[in-house]
mmCIF file of C-alpha atoms in Angstrom:
data_model
loop_
_atom_site.group_PDB
_atom_site.id
_atom_site.type_symbol
_atom_site.label_atom_id
_atom_site.label_comp_id
_atom_site.label_asym_id
_atom_site.label_seq_id
_atom_site.Cartn_x
_atom_site.Cartn_y
_atom_site.Cartn_z
ATOM 1 C CA MET B 1 18.133 -11.768 -2.702
ATOM 2 C CA GLU B 2 14.452 -12.241 -2.069
ATOM 3 C CA ASN B 3 11.965 -11.175 -4.769
ATOM 4 C CA PRO B 4 9.543 -8.409 -3.827
ATOM 5 C CA MET B 5 6.188 -9.758 -2.727
ATOM 6 C CA MET B 6 3.093 -8.705 -4.659
ATOM 7 C CA LEU B 7 -0.066 -8.354 -2.611
ATOM 8 C CA GLN B 8 -3.519 -7.859 -4.079
ATOM 9 C CA ILE B 9 -5.509 -4.940 -2.774
ATOM 10 C CA PRO B 10 -9.031 -3.727 -3.537
ATOM 11 C CA ASP B 11 -10.111 -2.657 -7.059
ATOM 12 C CA LYS B 12 -7.248 -4.568 -8.747
ATOM 13 C CA GLY B 13 -4.510 -2.333 -7.342
ATOM 14 C CA TYR B 14 -1.280 -3.907 -6.125
ATOM 15 C CA VAL B 15 1.299 -3.289 -3.467
ATOM 16 C CA TYR B 16 4.872 -4.282 -4.304
ATOM 17 C CA LYS B 17 6.890 -4.515 -1.208
ATOM 18 C CA GLY B 18 10.530 -5.320 -0.860
ATOM 19 C CA CYS B 19 10.737 -4.707 2.951
ATOM 20 C CA ARG B 20 8.884 -5.880 5.964
ATOM 21 C CA LEU B 21 5.336 -4.707 6.298
ATOM 22 C CA TYR B 22 4.684 -4.004 9.943
ATOM 23 C CA THR B 23 0.941 -3.198 9.842
ATOM 24 C CA CYS B 24 -1.869 -2.308 7.514
ATOM 25 C CA LYS B 25 -4.939 -1.683 9.572
ATOM 26 C CA TYR B 26 -7.435 1.018 8.723
ATOM 27 C CA PRO B 27 -6.966 3.883 9.490
ATOM 28 C CA ASP B 28 -3.271 3.348 10.385
ATOM 29 C CA TYR B 29 -2.417 2.376 6.749
ATOM 30 C CA LEU B 30 1.003 1.080 5.976
ATOM 31 C CA LYS B 31 4.062 1.199 8.162
ATOM 32 C CA TYR B 32 7.311 -0.151 6.705
ATOM 33 C CA GLY B 33 10.732 -1.089 7.791
ATOM 34 C CA CYS B 34 12.153 0.927 4.916
ATOM 35 C CA PRO B 35 10.720 3.146 2.159
ATOM 36 C CA SER B 36 11.343 0.976 -0.869
ATOM 37 C CA ILE B 37 7.711 0.344 -1.865
ATOM 38 C CA LYS B 38 5.646 1.083 -4.871
ATOM 39 C CA ILE B 39 1.829 1.185 -4.699
ATOM 40 C CA LYS B 40 -0.020 0.912 -7.976
ATOM 41 C CA GLY B 41 -3.670 2.010 -8.087
ATOM 42 C CA PRO B 42 -6.472 0.673 -10.218
ATOM 43 C CA ASN B 43 -5.793 3.423 -12.731
ATOM 44 C CA GLY B 44 -2.314 2.078 -13.304
ATOM 45 C CA LYS B 45 -0.592 5.114 -11.835
ATOM 46 C CA LEU B 46 1.710 4.874 -8.844
ATOM 47 C CA CYS B 47 0.127 6.095 -5.661
ATOM 48 C CA THR B 48 1.846 8.289 -3.109
ATOM 49 C CA PRO B 49 1.553 8.048 0.665
ATOM 50 C CA ALA B 50 -1.145 10.158 2.130
ATOM 51 C CA LYS B 51 0.127 13.336 3.792
ATOM 52 C CA ASP B 52 -2.850 13.198 6.170
ATOM 53 C CA LEU B 53 -2.921 9.764 7.668
ATOM 54 C CA THR B 54 -6.596 10.099 8.552
ATOM 55 C CA LYS B 55 -7.212 9.608 4.841
ATOM 56 C CA PRO B 56 -6.357 6.518 2.781
ATOM 57 C CA TYR B 57 -3.675 6.097 0.149
ATOM 58 C CA PRO B 58 -5.197 7.373 -3.113
ATOM 59 C CA ASP B 59 -6.962 4.606 -5.044
ATOM 60 C CA CYS B 60 -5.356 1.924 -2.874
ATOM 61 C CA CYS B 61 -7.346 1.583 0.289
ATOM 62 C CA ASN B 62 -11.084 1.042 0.216
ATOM 63 C CA SER B 63 -13.676 -0.155 2.677
ATOM 64 C CA GLY B 64 -11.210 -0.232 5.577
ATOM 65 C CA LYS B 65 -9.041 -2.829 3.876
ATOM 66 C CA CYS B 66 -5.401 -2.617 2.900
ATOM 67 C CA ALA B 67 -3.012 -5.234 1.543
#
């Protein structure tokens, strides 16, 4: 079993992904092969996916950059 990959994102937040990441281009954000993903923001709290995809994931996407 493959270990989840940890990707650095802006402001010292991290994305832990256990599934295939299809794209992460602003403002499309993240699209996954499955939902097992945890996004940790700079404040140490887990982020939740944005309901409105015209806005970034809280604390996790800045300056048009995602993991």
